[in-house]
PDB file of C-alpha atoms in Angstrom:
ATOM      1  CA  MET W  22     119.030 154.239  71.416  1.00  0.00           C
ATOM      2  CA  VAL W  23     118.216 153.320  67.828  1.00  0.00           C
ATOM      3  CA  PRO W  24     116.294 150.138  67.022  1.00  0.00           C
ATOM      4  CA  PRO W  25     118.264 147.800  64.687  1.00  0.00           C
ATOM      5  CA  ASN W  26     115.408 147.640  62.161  1.00  0.00           C
ATOM      6  CA  LEU W  27     115.540 151.430  61.843  1.00  0.00           C
ATOM      7  CA  LYS W  28     119.282 151.257  61.156  1.00  0.00           C
ATOM      8  CA  THR W  29     118.793 148.774  58.310  1.00  0.00           C
ATOM      9  CA  MET W  30     115.896 150.835  56.963  1.00  0.00           C
ATOM     10  CA  MET W  31     118.068 153.951  57.021  1.00  0.00           C
ATOM     11  CA  ALA W  32     120.882 152.084  55.244  1.00  0.00           C
ATOM     12  CA  LYS W  33     118.497 150.874  52.542  1.00  0.00           C
ATOM     13  CA  THR W  34     116.919 154.282  51.973  1.00  0.00           C
ATOM     14  CA  THR W  35     120.236 156.140  52.001  1.00  0.00           C
ATOM     15  CA  SER W  36     121.342 154.189  48.926  1.00  0.00           C
ATOM     16  CA  THR W  37     118.385 155.674  47.060  1.00  0.00           C
ATOM     17  CA  SER W  38     118.617 159.466  46.815  1.00  0.00           C
ATOM     18  CA  THR W  39     114.858 159.851  46.289  1.00  0.00           C
ATOM     19  CA  LYS W  40     114.084 158.062  49.539  1.00  0.00           C
ATOM     20  CA  GLN W  41     116.758 159.891  51.540  1.00  0.00           C
ATOM     21  CA  THR W  42     114.326 162.648  52.554  1.00  0.00           C
ATOM     22  CA  GLN W  43     111.830 159.988  53.644  1.00  0.00           C
ATOM     23  CA  ALA W  44     114.476 158.328  55.816  1.00  0.00           C
ATOM     24  CA  THR W  45     115.302 161.654  57.451  1.00  0.00           C
ATOM     25  CA  THR W  46     111.615 162.242  58.200  1.00  0.00           C
ATOM     26  CA  ILE W  47     111.273 158.755  59.699  1.00  0.00           C
ATOM     27  CA  SER W  48     114.308 159.288  61.931  1.00  0.00           C
ATOM     28  CA  HIS W  49     112.977 162.665  63.086  1.00  0.00           C
ATOM     29  CA  VAL W  50     109.542 161.209  63.857  1.00  0.00           C
ATOM     30  CA  SER W  51     111.007 158.238  65.747  1.00  0.00           C
ATOM     31  CA  TYR W  52     113.313 160.579  67.697  1.00  0.00           C
ATOM     32  CA  ALA W  53     110.344 162.764  68.634  1.00  0.00           C
ATOM     33  CA  ALA W  54     108.414 159.664  69.722  1.00  0.00           C
ATOM     34  CA  VAL W  55     111.318 158.509  71.917  1.00  0.00           C
ATOM     35  CA  LYS W  56     111.545 161.966  73.501  1.00  0.00           C
ATOM     36  CA  LEU W  57     107.788 161.976  74.091  1.00  0.00           C
ATOM     37  CA  VAL W  58     107.880 158.573  75.796  1.00  0.00           C
ATOM     38  CA  GLY W  59     110.916 159.654  77.809  1.00  0.00           C
ATOM     39  CA  ASN W  60     109.064 162.720  79.072  1.00  0.00           C
ATOM     40  CA  MET W  61     106.026 160.621  80.064  1.00  0.00           C
ATOM     41  CA  CYS W  62     108.148 158.238  82.158  1.00  0.00           C
TER      42      CYS W  62
END
């Protein structure tokens, strides 16, 4: 499950090549956070 605000943020950052790495990092961090919460529950 991906939050809609993350999708729009990814779409905005993907248009800028310099921020593409930042968007990838954000998605990885959010994915790790979701996995962490999933393991706690």
